């Protein structure tokens, strides 16, 4: 059974416990704490029950042929350019996948993460989860300029980012999925939501589950989407606490793991501020290949980020541990779920609508 799925309501005894607990929760933190209690109750005590997720339905339908008459070459043009971009540096694939993820978790997949800060708009780029993590803005500029020369004022930056993330995945060995298009670009950004909505490397498993849940994404979606860490790098500032914390405990003092963590400590000194921007691969076996090797690193206790390793070793990870093991054993299952979850995440839309930006960094004037 999954933690989140459609089924009957929880038993009355559990609601009684929850009602008593709710009375003790302060009003300002009530919503988040209630969500976490539901997760804990379901994960630990009643794994055979589940409950409905509030999903974000599109404000307008996305389709495969949205640009059929207005820009029929859009998919081919992006694919061709992406082949060059990934060939230039395989890391660009991970950069675009991450950029797409960070966009969709704030206001939906609306290109808000691409907006530069102005006197009248506080952008998302300088929010704490983004400022030292996101790159690739110039890649989107490059793609946008090419598309604008082919079909001016037609293809949104949000669609462009979604398509390029799919193509990037394929070009490093990952699965294919059909990208539905027709998204609008937002006219606003949310620094506040970028700060609070996005998971962070040292965040607890329950908190990360809650953040995915709030986007209408299940635990299965979460474990699959985090599997994108099979490509890409992490900065020292994001894994320092891990390699100087419980790394050797989770890896059971395996001699190979001891050698591995020693090499990481050479890259990332213990003192904060030293080597903060130095990087290491999140998958130390096949860092430039999209495969299921990432899940094997978690089985060995060698996950680079605390948040990643928690999916397998956290005491609350009853469900996530099973999923990690499944994907480690069955790469086809991982690819299938990753494709489904990317489509699902890509369908999180900004209900406010928007426009098609001529320049992805600025709203139209």
Coordinates of C-alpha atoms in Angstrom, one line a residue:
X1 CA 0.0 0.0 0.0
X2 CA 1.1 3.6 -0.6
X3 CA 0.9 6.3 2.0
X4 CA -1.2 8.5 -0.2
X5 CA -3.9 7.1 -2.5
X6 CA -7.6 7.1 -2.9
X7 CA -9.3 5.0 -0.3
X8 CA -11.7 5.1 2.6
X9 CA -11.3 7.4 5.6
X10 CA -9.2 6.6 8.7
X11 CA -10.7 4.6 11.5
X12 CA -12.7 6.6 14.1
X13 CA -10.2 5.8 16.9
X14 CA -7.5 7.6 15.0
X15 CA -9.7 10.6 14.5
X16 CA -10.3 10.7 18.2
X17 CA -6.6 10.9 18.9
X18 CA -6.2 13.5 16.2
X19 CA -9.0 15.7 17.6
X20 CA -7.3 15.7 21.0
X21 CA -4.0 16.6 19.5
X22 CA -5.5 19.4 17.3
X23 CA -6.7 21.2 20.4
X24 CA -3.1 21.5 21.6
X25 CA -1.8 22.9 18.3
X26 CA -1.3 26.7 18.1
X27 CA -3.3 28.3 15.3
X28 CA -0.3 29.7 13.4
X29 CA 1.3 26.3 12.9
X30 CA -1.9 24.2 12.8
X31 CA -2.0 23.3 9.2
X32 CA 1.5 22.0 8.8
X33 CA 1.5 20.1 12.1
X34 CA -1.8 18.4 11.2
X35 CA -0.4 17.3 7.9
X36 CA 2.7 15.9 9.5
X37 CA 0.6 14.0 12.1
X38 CA -1.5 12.5 9.4
X39 CA 1.7 11.3 7.7
X40 CA 3.2 9.9 10.9
X41 CA 0.0 8.2 11.9
X42 CA -0.4 6.6 8.5
X43 CA 3.3 5.7 8.1
X44 CA 3.9 4.2 11.5
X45 CA 0.6 2.9 12.7
X46 CA -1.8 2.3 9.9
X47 CA 0.1 1.3 6.7
X48 CA -3.0 -0.4 5.3
X49 CA -5.0 2.8 5.2
X50 CA -4.6 6.0 3.1
X51 CA -6.4 9.2 2.3
X52 CA -7.0 11.6 -0.6
X53 CA -4.6 14.2 -1.8
X54 CA -5.8 17.6 -2.9
X55 CA -4.5 17.8 -6.4
X56 CA -3.9 21.0 -8.4
X57 CA -6.0 20.8 -11.6
X58 CA -5.0 22.7 -14.7
X59 CA -6.7 26.0 -15.1
X60 CA -6.7 25.2 -18.8
X61 CA -6.0 22.0 -20.7
X62 CA -2.5 21.1 -21.8
X63 CA -2.2 19.1 -25.0
X64 CA 0.4 17.4 -27.2
X65 CA -0.4 19.4 -30.3
X66 CA -0.8 22.9 -28.8
X67 CA 1.8 24.3 -31.1
X68 CA 0.8 22.2 -34.1
X69 CA -0.3 25.2 -36.2
X70 CA 1.6 28.1 -34.5
X71 CA 5.0 26.5 -34.1
X72 CA 5.1 22.9 -35.5
X73 CA 8.9 22.7 -35.3
X74 CA 9.2 23.5 -31.6
X75 CA 10.0 20.0 -30.3
X76 CA 12.5 19.3 -33.1
X77 CA 14.3 22.6 -32.7
X78 CA 14.7 22.2 -28.9
X79 CA 15.8 18.6 -29.3
X80 CA 18.5 19.5 -31.8
X81 CA 19.9 22.4 -29.7
X82 CA 19.7 20.3 -26.5
X83 CA 21.9 17.6 -28.2
X84 CA 24.6 20.3 -28.6
X85 CA 24.1 21.7 -25.0
X86 CA 24.4 18.3 -23.3
X87 CA 27.4 17.3 -25.6
X88 CA 29.1 20.5 -24.5
X89 CA 28.7 19.5 -20.8
X90 CA 26.8 16.5 -19.6
X91 CA 26.2 18.3 -16.3
X92 CA 23.8 20.6 -18.2
X93 CA 21.2 17.8 -18.2
X94 CA 21.1 17.7 -14.4
X95 CA 21.0 21.5 -14.3
X96 CA 17.9 21.8 -16.5
X97 CA 16.1 19.0 -14.7
X98 CA 16.7 20.7 -11.4
X99 CA 15.7 24.1 -12.8
X100 CA 12.4 22.6 -13.9
X101 CA 11.8 21.0 -10.5
X102 CA 12.5 24.3 -8.7
X103 CA 10.1 26.1 -11.1
X104 CA 7.2 23.8 -10.6
X105 CA 7.3 23.8 -6.8
X106 CA 6.7 27.6 -6.7
X107 CA 3.4 28.8 -8.2
X108 CA 3.4 25.8 -10.6
X109 CA 5.3 25.3 -13.8
X110 CA 5.1 28.9 -14.9
X111 CA 8.7 30.0 -15.6
X112 CA 8.6 32.2 -12.5
X113 CA 12.1 30.9 -11.4
X114 CA 13.5 32.4 -14.6
X115 CA 12.5 36.0 -13.8
X116 CA 15.3 38.4 -12.8
X117 CA 14.8 40.7 -9.9
X118 CA 13.8 44.3 -10.7
X119 CA 12.7 47.4 -8.8
X120 CA 9.1 46.2 -8.9
X121 CA 9.6 42.4 -8.7
X122 CA 11.4 40.3 -6.1
X123 CA 12.5 37.2 -8.0
X124 CA 13.1 33.6 -6.8
X125 CA 16.7 33.3 -7.9
X126 CA 18.1 34.7 -4.6
X127 CA 15.9 32.6 -2.3
X128 CA 18.1 30.3 -0.1
X129 CA 17.2 27.0 -1.9
X130 CA 18.1 28.6 -5.2
X131 CA 20.9 31.0 -4.9
X132 CA 23.7 28.4 -4.5
X133 CA 21.9 25.6 -6.3
X134 CA 20.4 26.7 -9.6
X135 CA 22.2 27.4 -12.9
X136 CA 21.2 27.1 -16.5
X137 CA 19.4 30.4 -17.0
X138 CA 21.7 31.2 -19.9
X139 CA 20.8 27.9 -21.5
X140 CA 17.1 28.8 -21.4
X141 CA 18.0 32.2 -22.9
X142 CA 19.8 30.4 -25.7
X143 CA 16.9 28.1 -26.4
X144 CA 14.4 31.0 -26.3
X145 CA 16.4 33.1 -28.8
X146 CA 16.3 30.2 -31.3
X147 CA 12.6 29.6 -30.8
X148 CA 11.8 33.3 -31.1
X149 CA 13.5 33.4 -34.4
X150 CA 11.4 30.5 -35.6
X151 CA 8.1 31.4 -34.0
X152 CA 8.1 34.8 -32.3
X153 CA 5.8 35.3 -29.4
X154 CA 4.3 31.8 -29.4
X155 CA 6.2 29.4 -27.2
X156 CA 6.2 30.1 -23.4
X157 CA 9.3 29.9 -21.3
X158 CA 7.5 27.5 -19.0
X159 CA 6.9 25.1 -21.9
X160 CA 10.4 25.5 -23.2
X161 CA 11.8 24.6 -19.8
X162 CA 9.6 21.6 -19.5
X163 CA 10.5 20.2 -22.9
X164 CA 14.2 20.8 -22.4
X165 CA 14.1 19.0 -19.1
X166 CA 12.6 15.9 -20.8
X167 CA 15.2 16.1 -23.7
X168 CA 18.0 16.5 -21.2
X169 CA 16.9 13.4 -19.4
X170 CA 16.9 11.3 -22.5
X171 CA 20.3 12.6 -23.7
X172 CA 22.0 11.2 -20.6
X173 CA 20.3 7.8 -20.8
X174 CA 17.0 8.5 -19.1
X175 CA 13.4 7.6 -20.1
X176 CA 11.1 9.3 -22.6
X177 CA 7.7 10.8 -21.8
X178 CA 5.3 12.9 -23.8
X179 CA 5.3 16.5 -22.8
X180 CA 2.0 18.2 -22.7
X181 CA 2.2 21.9 -23.6
X182 CA 0.2 25.1 -23.4
X183 CA 1.5 26.6 -20.2
X184 CA 1.6 30.3 -19.7
X185 CA 4.4 32.3 -18.2
X186 CA 3.7 34.0 -14.9
X187 CA 3.8 37.8 -14.5
X188 CA 5.1 37.4 -10.9
X189 CA 7.4 35.4 -8.8
X190 CA 7.4 34.4 -5.1
X191 CA 10.6 34.7 -3.1
X192 CA 8.6 33.6 0.0
X193 CA 7.3 30.4 -1.6
X194 CA 10.7 29.6 -3.1
X195 CA 12.1 29.9 0.4
X196 CA 9.5 27.7 2.0
X197 CA 8.2 25.3 -0.7
X198 CA 11.4 23.7 -1.9
X199 CA 13.0 20.8 0.0
X200 CA 16.5 21.4 1.4
X201 CA 19.4 19.0 1.8
X202 CA 19.3 18.8 5.6
X203 CA 15.5 18.7 5.9
X204 CA 13.7 15.8 7.7
X205 CA 12.0 13.1 5.7
X206 CA 8.6 14.0 7.1
X207 CA 9.0 17.6 6.2
X208 CA 10.0 16.7 2.6
X209 CA 7.0 14.3 2.3
X210 CA 4.8 17.2 3.4
X211 CA 6.2 19.5 0.8
X212 CA 5.6 17.0 -2.0
X213 CA 2.1 16.3 -0.7
X214 CA 1.3 20.0 -0.8
X215 CA 2.0 19.9 -4.5
X216 CA -0.3 16.9 -5.0
X217 CA 2.6 14.5 -5.4
X218 CA 2.7 11.2 -3.6
X219 CA 5.5 9.4 -1.7
X220 CA 6.1 7.3 -4.8
X221 CA 6.4 10.4 -6.9
X222 CA 8.8 11.9 -4.3
X223 CA 11.2 8.9 -4.3
X224 CA 11.1 8.7 -8.1
X225 CA 11.7 12.4 -8.7
X226 CA 14.5 12.6 -6.2
X227 CA 16.1 9.8 -8.3
X228 CA 17.1 12.5 -10.7
X229 CA 20.0 12.9 -8.3
X230 CA 21.5 10.0 -10.2
X231 CA 23.0 12.8 -12.4
X232 CA 24.4 16.1 -11.3
X233 CA 26.6 17.5 -8.5
X234 CA 26.1 19.0 -5.0
X235 CA 28.0 21.8 -3.4
X236 CA 30.1 21.2 -0.3
X237 CA 27.8 23.6 1.7
X238 CA 25.0 21.1 1.0
X239 CA 26.7 17.9 2.1
X240 CA 29.2 19.1 4.8
X241 CA 26.8 18.1 7.6
X242 CA 26.4 14.7 6.1
X243 CA 30.0 13.7 5.7
X244 CA 31.0 15.0 9.1
X245 CA 27.8 13.5 10.6
X246 CA 26.4 10.0 10.3
X247 CA 27.8 9.0 7.0
X248 CA 30.0 6.3 8.4
X249 CA 27.2 5.1 10.7
X250 CA 24.8 4.6 7.8
X251 CA 27.5 2.9 5.6
X252 CA 28.3 0.4 8.4
X253 CA 32.0 1.3 8.4
X254 CA 32.4 -0.5 5.1
X255 CA 36.1 -0.1 4.1
X256 CA 35.2 1.2 0.7
X257 CA 32.8 3.7 2.2
X258 CA 35.5 4.9 4.6
X259 CA 37.8 5.6 1.6
X260 CA 34.9 7.4 -0.1
X261 CA 34.1 9.7 2.8
X262 CA 37.8 10.5 3.2
X263 CA 37.9 11.6 -0.4
X264 CA 34.8 13.8 0.1
X265 CA 36.4 15.4 3.1
X266 CA 39.3 16.4 1.0
X267 CA 36.8 18.2 -1.3
X268 CA 34.8 19.7 1.5
X269 CA 36.6 20.9 4.7
X270 CA 34.9 20.8 8.0
X271 CA 34.9 24.5 8.6
X272 CA 32.0 26.5 7.3
X273 CA 33.0 28.9 4.5
X274 CA 35.9 26.8 3.4
X275 CA 35.4 25.2 0.0
X276 CA 31.6 25.9 0.1
X277 CA 31.3 25.9 -3.6
X278 CA 33.4 22.7 -4.2
X279 CA 31.3 20.0 -5.8
X280 CA 30.9 16.2 -5.7
X281 CA 28.7 13.9 -7.6
X282 CA 25.5 12.7 -5.9
X283 CA 25.9 9.4 -7.7
X284 CA 29.6 8.5 -7.2
X285 CA 29.4 5.5 -9.6
X286 CA 27.8 6.8 -12.8
X287 CA 27.5 10.6 -12.3
X288 CA 26.8 11.4 -15.9
X289 CA 24.4 8.6 -16.7
X290 CA 20.7 8.6 -15.8
X291 CA 20.2 5.1 -14.3
X292 CA 19.2 3.5 -11.0
X293 CA 22.7 3.6 -9.5
X294 CA 21.6 6.4 -7.1
X295 CA 19.4 4.0 -5.2
X296 CA 22.2 1.6 -4.8
X297 CA 24.2 4.4 -3.1
X298 CA 21.4 4.7 -0.6
X299 CA 21.4 1.0 0.1
X300 CA 25.1 1.2 0.9
X301 CA 24.4 4.2 3.1
X302 CA 26.5 6.4 0.9
X303 CA 23.9 9.0 -0.1
X304 CA 25.6 12.4 -0.4
X305 CA 22.8 14.5 1.0
X306 CA 21.1 13.9 4.4
X307 CA 17.7 14.3 2.7
X308 CA 18.5 11.6 0.2
X309 CA 19.9 9.0 2.6
X310 CA 16.9 9.6 4.9
X311 CA 14.6 7.9 2.4
X312 CA 16.3 4.6 3.2
X313 CA 17.6 5.0 6.8
X314 CA 15.1 7.3 8.5
X315 CA 13.0 5.6 11.2
X316 CA 10.0 7.2 9.5
X317 CA 11.0 5.7 6.1
X318 CA 8.9 2.6 6.2
X319 CA 7.3 3.2 2.8
X320 CA 10.2 5.1 1.2
X321 CA 12.7 2.3 2.2
X322 CA 10.6 -0.2 0.2
X323 CA 10.4 2.1 -2.8
X324 CA 14.1 2.7 -2.8
X325 CA 14.8 -1.0 -2.7
X326 CA 12.4 -1.6 -5.5
X327 CA 14.0 1.0 -7.8
X328 CA 17.5 -0.3 -6.9
X329 CA 16.4 -3.8 -8.0
X330 CA 14.2 -2.8 -10.9
X331 CA 15.5 0.0 -13.2
X332 CA 12.5 -0.4 -15.5
X333 CA 10.1 0.3 -12.6
X334 CA 12.1 3.5 -11.8
X335 CA 12.1 4.7 -15.3
X336 CA 8.3 4.1 -15.7
X337 CA 7.5 5.9 -12.4
X338 CA 9.9 8.8 -13.1
X339 CA 8.2 9.4 -16.4
X340 CA 4.8 9.4 -14.8
X341 CA 5.9 11.6 -12.0
X342 CA 7.5 14.1 -14.3
X343 CA 4.3 14.4 -16.2
X344 CA 2.4 14.8 -13.0
X345 CA 4.7 17.5 -11.7
X346 CA 4.6 19.2 -15.1
X347 CA 0.9 19.5 -14.8
X348 CA 1.1 21.7 -11.7
X349 CA 0.0 25.0 -13.2
X350 CA -0.4 28.6 -12.0
X351 CA -4.1 29.1 -11.9
X352 CA -3.6 32.9 -12.4
X353 CA -2.8 32.4 -16.0
X354 CA -0.2 34.7 -17.5
X355 CA 1.5 35.5 -20.8
X356 CA 4.1 34.3 -23.3
X357 CA 7.2 36.2 -22.4
X358 CA 9.4 37.5 -25.2
X359 CA 12.4 37.4 -22.8
X360 CA 12.3 34.7 -20.1
X361 CA 14.0 37.0 -17.6
X362 CA 11.4 39.7 -17.7
X363 CA 7.6 40.1 -18.0
X364 CA 6.4 41.8 -21.2
X365 CA 6.0 45.5 -21.1

